[in-house]
Amino acid sequence: MKNTMAGMASISLPLPLRARLSILCCGGGGGSMIHGFGRAFSSSSSSSSSSSSASGSPTTMHAAINSAITHAMSEDPTTLVFGEDVAFGGVFRATTHLREKFGPRRAFNTPLSENGIVGFGIGVAIAGHRAIAEVQFADYIFTAMDQIVNEAAKCRYRSGAQFPAGGLTIRAPYGAVGHGGHYHSQSPEAYFCHTPGLRVVMPRNPYDAKGLLLASIRCDDPVIFLEPKALYRTAVSDNVPTEAYEVPLGKAEVVREGNDVTLVAWGAQVHVAEQAADALREERGATVEVVDLRSLLPWDAETVCQSVSKTGRLVVTHEAPITAGFGAEIVAEVTNACFTRLESPPERVCGMDTPFPLYGESLYVPTKLRVLEAMKRVLDF
Amino acid sequence: SSSSSSSSNDPLSAALPVRANYTTQRRAGYAGGKFIAPVMQVLRLTDEQGNPVEESGEDVLDGSVFPDANTAVKLYKTMARLQVMDAIFYEAQRQARFSFYMTSAGEEATVVASAAALHDEDVIYAQYREQGALMWRGYTCQDFADQCYSNERDPNKGRQMPIHYGDKHKNFVTISSPLGTQLPQAVGHAYALRMEDDGLVASRRLDVSDDAAGEQHRRVVACYFGEGAASEGDFHAALNMSATLDTPVVFLCRNNGWAISTPAWPEQYKGDGIAGRGGSYGVRSIRVDGNDAVAVYVAVSQARAEAAETGTPRLLELMTYRRGHHSTSDDSTRYRGKASEIAREPVGRFAAYLKGLGWWSDDEDEEWRAECRAEAIDALREGESVSKPPISGLFEDVYKDMPWNISRQLDETLAHAKRFPEEVPHGVPLH
């Protein structure tokens, strides 16, 4: 399952990705072609979660992830990091310098085998050590599905808590990147959210990426940590502390408060949601409460339901296909818990029920404009 | 110019990722129009009657392949006890006293003799037909019965099917049904153990009772699997990773000829069995007569010592025959003849060897088997009477801490059970 795009993002051969991202980075006209990541690239990329003071230069997503792994490996000598091409720093540079700092026994390449990587990580975790396994693209995690769903997720339960695999964290880059086609674009979170025993976590910016990843590694449950690859180099937080900190798992964040619509998203899609919220305020003067779910399993229904109880309206947006996507779970729970508070049917703005296409990606993904239209529909109902 | 590899002493450049000599042979693997399959031989030290085979060595003749007579007798007694327990537990399942069972019939030597060659602090990953290893490590018929009955004494808290044993204190990792998944896990576990035994990290050994002398042994992970499971992708991943990452794993393949109804050759593989694959992964391999307890003990002892010393993997293929049905859900007469017609019986064979040494007798045998029968029957009676885990146990241990959704479902289930107590299975406490 060798991917063909891995090298593009490496130091030596980043041109196609960089070229494409640089178009996106320009914002303005270019930004509209790929569902509006433009804002995400600015240093003001939302991270209102952090009340802490800025302590360092602007930090990219991959540097924040590298920092979290460095803290984890420093504080627990059993922690290992491994996967395909991890030793030289990783195809997205998230594991740079770890081999020099911690040695080849703790930061190493594996053979090209995702079921092997995850199975190996489970064994490390059963031994009571900590394993940070990397799957090069979330699109290639399916080879390891059996190890994740039948093994990692069930180790604690089936053994009566004798042999948990809680020390395992699986990192994988996910999501649209502008030109990833079928196998460098997928958002597989819903597959994992149907699996009791797993935690599923997706950060939207460098601040959360570091805090959530450190919390995931320290957590005694197995975690699937999906990183928005489009933001590795482009999203910048200028408030990432150099020291270790955690962003709590299972807690959503109200990214911006509003009274008229609740808009739920996660990962890179939060930035699209924020742009749609801005546009709605400009057009209608309506205020949108944007909620970043951050953890999908277990998810923070309380925060979402509180918000919908206030606004009476719900729109959920995610890149993954709509049918049986995680948006369905949110809409079902909210409809049940907030039935008497709802002023209109909840809406979902998602990817299509097709494989992720190469040409016409901007028609496939849930753009700012589509989210905006959905919010107008729930307001006008 | 030379026409064969043997005449060339010009190995390919070290810069190339292979080490080989040049050849002009154009049909690799063929000679004279015939496929060349190098066939590994089978190590055998005693014959079908339990007599040491010629040239098996002095240590086999005088029994000194074993550390002492007690160890050899314990090995036999464990195999016989397993045989007796299997027969009685199999019948118990036929009487629907529990839902499922799998016997080890015919494979007692592959598992018990290999477990005897391991150290108790070595971690075992098993497939499902290896209860003999737990018995070697001290499991009683009662321990097995408690798991089969899913009662509150089952270390797995009653959640898995019968024979999915697991015990932290015995360094025996809980069995799961998906085949082959334990193989790469064993590699990861062995990597972690090696980090500890190399002094790179503090020991987190699973068995809390360390050697009294405090002597630090280097440990290995032993990983059992059948020849059918070796067709899974996880076998390939594990063998390759164990070699590239230098991990002390002893892979123990029980090749019993059948994966349920599928014959090993030619429907499972067309190559030279499982051991024949080892060399291509860079894993030293040996094939052993799995019905010869002496040969299994000797081969596993040596492989274990080498793996521990070098921190590298070993692969052993233990050739045996599945005498029983695949499981209580299988009638093997539908796809093969009666297994009992095939004269391969490892337990009696080892008994004959011990009798030849004067270490065992027919009287002792009769007495021991009667004792085991009584133990197994008592264990069933008691296992049945012990309470099941409570309703709340169904919801615990999914995560370390119970999240809101599962907590809500626990409350709903308890409320439902209190409204309809007749819906609660017999023996399950209502809390």
PDB file of C-alpha atoms in Angstrom, chain A residues 76-80 82 104-106 108-113 115-124 126-130 146-147 150-153 155-164 195-199 220-222 297-302 333, chain B residues 125 155-157 159-160 166-169 171-176 178-182 184-189 191-196 198 200-202 204 206 233-234 237 240-241 244-245 247 393-401 403-406 408:
ATOM      1  CA  ASP A  76       8.243   8.321  30.054  1.00  0.00           C
ATOM      2  CA  PRO A  77      11.287   6.331  28.926  1.00  0.00           C
ATOM      3  CA  THR A  78       9.105   3.443  27.745  1.00  0.00           C
ATOM      4  CA  THR A  79       7.515   5.611  25.046  1.00  0.00           C
ATOM      5  CA  LEU A  80       8.364   4.540  21.485  1.00  0.00           C
ATOM      6  CA  PHE A  82       7.533   4.203  14.986  1.00  0.00           C
ATOM      7  CA  PRO A 104      17.287   4.388  17.271  1.00  0.00           C
ATOM      8  CA  ARG A 105      15.726   1.988  19.773  1.00  0.00           C
ATOM      9  CA  ARG A 106      12.950   4.496  20.558  1.00  0.00           C
ATOM     10  CA  PHE A 108      12.494   3.805  14.286  1.00  0.00           C
ATOM     11  CA  ASN A 109      11.204   2.746  10.904  1.00  0.00           C
ATOM     12  CA  THR A 110       9.046  -0.329  10.518  1.00  0.00           C
ATOM     13  CA  PRO A 111       8.526  -2.439   7.425  1.00  0.00           C
ATOM     14  CA  LEU A 112       5.731  -1.179   5.196  1.00  0.00           C
ATOM     15  CA  SER A 113       2.808  -2.923   6.874  1.00  0.00           C
ATOM     16  CA  ASN A 115      -1.442  -4.233  10.337  1.00  0.00           C
ATOM     17  CA  GLY A 116       2.064  -4.979  11.549  1.00  0.00           C
ATOM     18  CA  ILE A 117       2.562  -1.448  12.862  1.00  0.00           C
ATOM     19  CA  VAL A 118      -0.664  -1.435  14.855  1.00  0.00           C
ATOM     20  CA  GLY A 119      -0.293  -5.048  16.040  1.00  0.00           C
ATOM     21  CA  PHE A 120       3.253  -4.267  17.177  1.00  0.00           C
ATOM     22  CA  GLY A 121       1.994  -1.177  19.018  1.00  0.00           C
ATOM     23  CA  ILE A 122      -0.662  -3.212  20.793  1.00  0.00           C
ATOM     24  CA  GLY A 123       2.003  -5.628  22.021  1.00  0.00           C
ATOM     25  CA  VAL A 124       4.148  -2.754  23.300  1.00  0.00           C
ATOM     26  CA  ILE A 126       0.146  -4.790  26.599  1.00  0.00           C
ATOM     27  CA  ALA A 127       3.675  -4.944  28.005  1.00  0.00           C
ATOM     28  CA  GLY A 128       2.840  -1.752  29.920  1.00  0.00           C
ATOM     29  CA  HIS A 129       4.904   0.558  27.740  1.00  0.00           C
ATOM     30  CA  ARG A 130       3.688   3.430  25.550  1.00  0.00           C
ATOM     31  CA  ASP A 146      -8.797  -5.736  12.341  1.00  0.00           C
ATOM     32  CA  GLN A 147      -6.016  -4.936  14.806  1.00  0.00           C
ATOM     33  CA  ASN A 150     -11.020  -6.458  17.117  1.00  0.00           C
ATOM     34  CA  GLU A 151      -7.868  -6.134  19.170  1.00  0.00           C
ATOM     35  CA  ALA A 152      -6.822  -2.704  20.487  1.00  0.00           C
ATOM     36  CA  ALA A 153     -10.365  -1.616  21.265  1.00  0.00           C
ATOM     37  CA  CYS A 155      -8.066  -5.750  24.915  1.00  0.00           C
ATOM     38  CA  ARG A 156      -9.125  -4.228  28.232  1.00  0.00           C
ATOM     39  CA  TYR A 157     -12.700  -5.499  28.151  1.00  0.00           C
ATOM     40  CA  ARG A 158     -12.086  -9.046  26.994  1.00  0.00           C
ATOM     41  CA  SER A 159      -9.260  -9.647  29.471  1.00  0.00           C
ATOM     42  CA  GLY A 160     -11.145  -8.281  32.465  1.00  0.00           C
ATOM     43  CA  ALA A 161      -8.675  -5.355  32.524  1.00  0.00           C
ATOM     44  CA  GLN A 162      -5.685  -7.699  32.824  1.00  0.00           C
ATOM     45  CA  PHE A 163      -4.087  -6.752  29.486  1.00  0.00           C
ATOM     46  CA  PRO A 164      -5.253  -3.313  28.337  1.00  0.00           C
ATOM     47  CA  THR A 195     -16.066   0.927  17.966  1.00  0.00           C
ATOM     48  CA  PRO A 196     -16.470   0.870  21.758  1.00  0.00           C
ATOM     49  CA  GLY A 197     -13.108   0.985  23.494  1.00  0.00           C
ATOM     50  CA  LEU A 198     -11.462   3.504  21.187  1.00  0.00           C
ATOM     51  CA  ARG A 199     -11.021   7.216  21.604  1.00  0.00           C
ATOM     52  CA  ASP A 220      -4.824   4.793  29.318  1.00  0.00           C
ATOM     53  CA  ASP A 221      -7.248   4.074  26.472  1.00  0.00           C
ATOM     54  CA  PRO A 222      -6.184   3.455  22.850  1.00  0.00           C
ATOM     55  CA  LEU A 297     -15.464   9.275  20.793  1.00  0.00           C
ATOM     56  CA  PRO A 298     -16.484   9.641  23.527  1.00  0.00           C
ATOM     57  CA  TRP A 299     -18.006  12.943  22.403  1.00  0.00           C
ATOM     58  CA  ASP A 300     -19.225  15.913  24.406  1.00  0.00           C
ATOM     59  CA  ALA A 301     -22.987  15.744  23.889  1.00  0.00           C
ATOM     60  CA  GLU A 302     -23.557  17.967  26.894  1.00  0.00           C
ATOM     61  CA  GLU A 333     -28.660  12.589  19.969  1.00  0.00           C
TER      62      GLU A 333
ATOM     63  CA  TYR B 125       0.656 -15.323  23.263  1.00  0.00           C
ATOM     64  CA  PRO B 155     -10.026 -13.491  35.270  1.00  0.00           C
ATOM     65  CA  ASN B 156     -11.692 -12.267  32.046  1.00  0.00           C
ATOM     66  CA  LYS B 157     -14.814 -11.510  34.094  1.00  0.00           C
ATOM     67  CA  ARG B 159     -17.004 -11.821  28.878  1.00  0.00           C
ATOM     68  CA  GLN B 160     -15.404 -14.158  26.347  1.00  0.00           C
ATOM     69  CA  GLY B 166      -5.833 -15.337  29.980  1.00  0.00           C
ATOM     70  CA  ASP B 167      -3.949 -14.840  33.204  1.00  0.00           C
ATOM     71  CA  LYS B 168      -1.658 -12.002  34.088  1.00  0.00           C
ATOM     72  CA  HIS B 169      -0.035 -13.922  36.926  1.00  0.00           C
ATOM     73  CA  ASN B 171       2.247 -14.372  31.908  1.00  0.00           C
ATOM     74  CA  PHE B 172      -0.354 -15.776  29.539  1.00  0.00           C
ATOM     75  CA  VAL B 173      -1.933 -13.021  27.447  1.00  0.00           C
ATOM     76  CA  THR B 174      -5.688 -13.340  27.013  1.00  0.00           C
ATOM     77  CA  ILE B 175      -6.692 -15.275  23.914  1.00  0.00           C
ATOM     78  CA  SER B 176      -8.899 -13.700  21.244  1.00  0.00           C
ATOM     79  CA  PRO B 178      -9.382 -13.433  15.370  1.00  0.00           C
ATOM     80  CA  LEU B 179      -6.635 -15.631  13.965  1.00  0.00           C
ATOM     81  CA  GLY B 180      -3.076 -14.446  13.663  1.00  0.00           C
ATOM     82  CA  THR B 181      -3.610 -11.110  15.400  1.00  0.00           C
ATOM     83  CA  GLN B 182      -1.396 -12.192  18.305  1.00  0.00           C
ATOM     84  CA  PRO B 184       2.628  -8.920  15.522  1.00  0.00           C
ATOM     85  CA  GLN B 185       1.508  -8.201  19.083  1.00  0.00           C
ATOM     86  CA  ALA B 186       3.984 -10.781  20.345  1.00  0.00           C
ATOM     87  CA  VAL B 187       6.704  -8.962  18.408  1.00  0.00           C
ATOM     88  CA  GLY B 188       5.840  -5.629  20.017  1.00  0.00           C
ATOM     89  CA  HIS B 189       5.735  -7.197  23.454  1.00  0.00           C
ATOM     90  CA  TYR B 191      10.557  -5.519  21.777  1.00  0.00           C
ATOM     91  CA  ALA B 192       9.381  -3.982  25.054  1.00  0.00           C
ATOM     92  CA  LEU B 193      10.806  -6.852  27.114  1.00  0.00           C
ATOM     93  CA  ARG B 194      14.124  -6.477  25.380  1.00  0.00           C
ATOM     94  CA  MET B 195      14.186  -2.765  26.241  1.00  0.00           C
ATOM     95  CA  GLU B 196      13.749  -3.788  29.885  1.00  0.00           C
ATOM     96  CA  ASP B 198      18.813  -4.397  28.116  1.00  0.00           C
ATOM     97  CA  LEU B 200      17.048   0.809  28.901  1.00  0.00           C
ATOM     98  CA  VAL B 201      13.862   1.113  30.940  1.00  0.00           C
ATOM     99  CA  ALA B 202      12.708  -0.120  34.308  1.00  0.00           C
ATOM    100  CA  ARG B 204       7.271  -3.590  34.107  1.00  0.00           C
ATOM    101  CA  LEU B 206       3.684  -8.801  34.379  1.00  0.00           C
ATOM    102  CA  GLY B 233      -1.381 -11.236   6.650  1.00  0.00           C
ATOM    103  CA  ASP B 234      -0.441 -10.800  10.293  1.00  0.00           C
ATOM    104  CA  ALA B 237       3.901  -8.772   9.169  1.00  0.00           C
ATOM    105  CA  ASN B 240       9.224  -9.602   8.896  1.00  0.00           C
ATOM    106  CA  MET B 241       9.054  -7.195  11.834  1.00  0.00           C
ATOM    107  CA  THR B 244      14.064  -6.315  11.047  1.00  0.00           C
ATOM    108  CA  LEU B 245      13.549  -5.068  14.600  1.00  0.00           C
ATOM    109  CA  THR B 247      13.029  -9.134  18.754  1.00  0.00           C
ATOM    110  CA  GLY B 393     -19.651  -5.980  34.740  1.00  0.00           C
ATOM    111  CA  LEU B 394     -21.056  -5.864  31.218  1.00  0.00           C
ATOM    112  CA  PHE B 395     -20.345  -2.133  31.085  1.00  0.00           C
ATOM    113  CA  GLU B 396     -17.019  -1.874  32.906  1.00  0.00           C
ATOM    114  CA  ASP B 397     -13.526  -2.024  31.369  1.00  0.00           C
ATOM    115  CA  VAL B 398     -14.590  -0.826  27.916  1.00  0.00           C
ATOM    116  CA  TYR B 399     -12.496   2.195  28.854  1.00  0.00           C
ATOM    117  CA  LYS B 400     -10.411   2.739  31.964  1.00  0.00           C
ATOM    118  CA  ASP B 401     -13.122   5.126  33.184  1.00  0.00           C
ATOM    119  CA  PRO B 403     -17.841   7.536  29.736  1.00  0.00           C
ATOM    120  CA  TRP B 404     -21.286   9.184  29.898  1.00  0.00           C
ATOM    121  CA  ASN B 405     -22.893   7.147  27.157  1.00  0.00           C
ATOM    122  CA  ILE B 406     -21.974   3.774  28.653  1.00  0.00           C
ATOM    123  CA  ARG B 408     -26.315   5.962  30.812  1.00  0.00           C
TER     124      ARG B 408
END
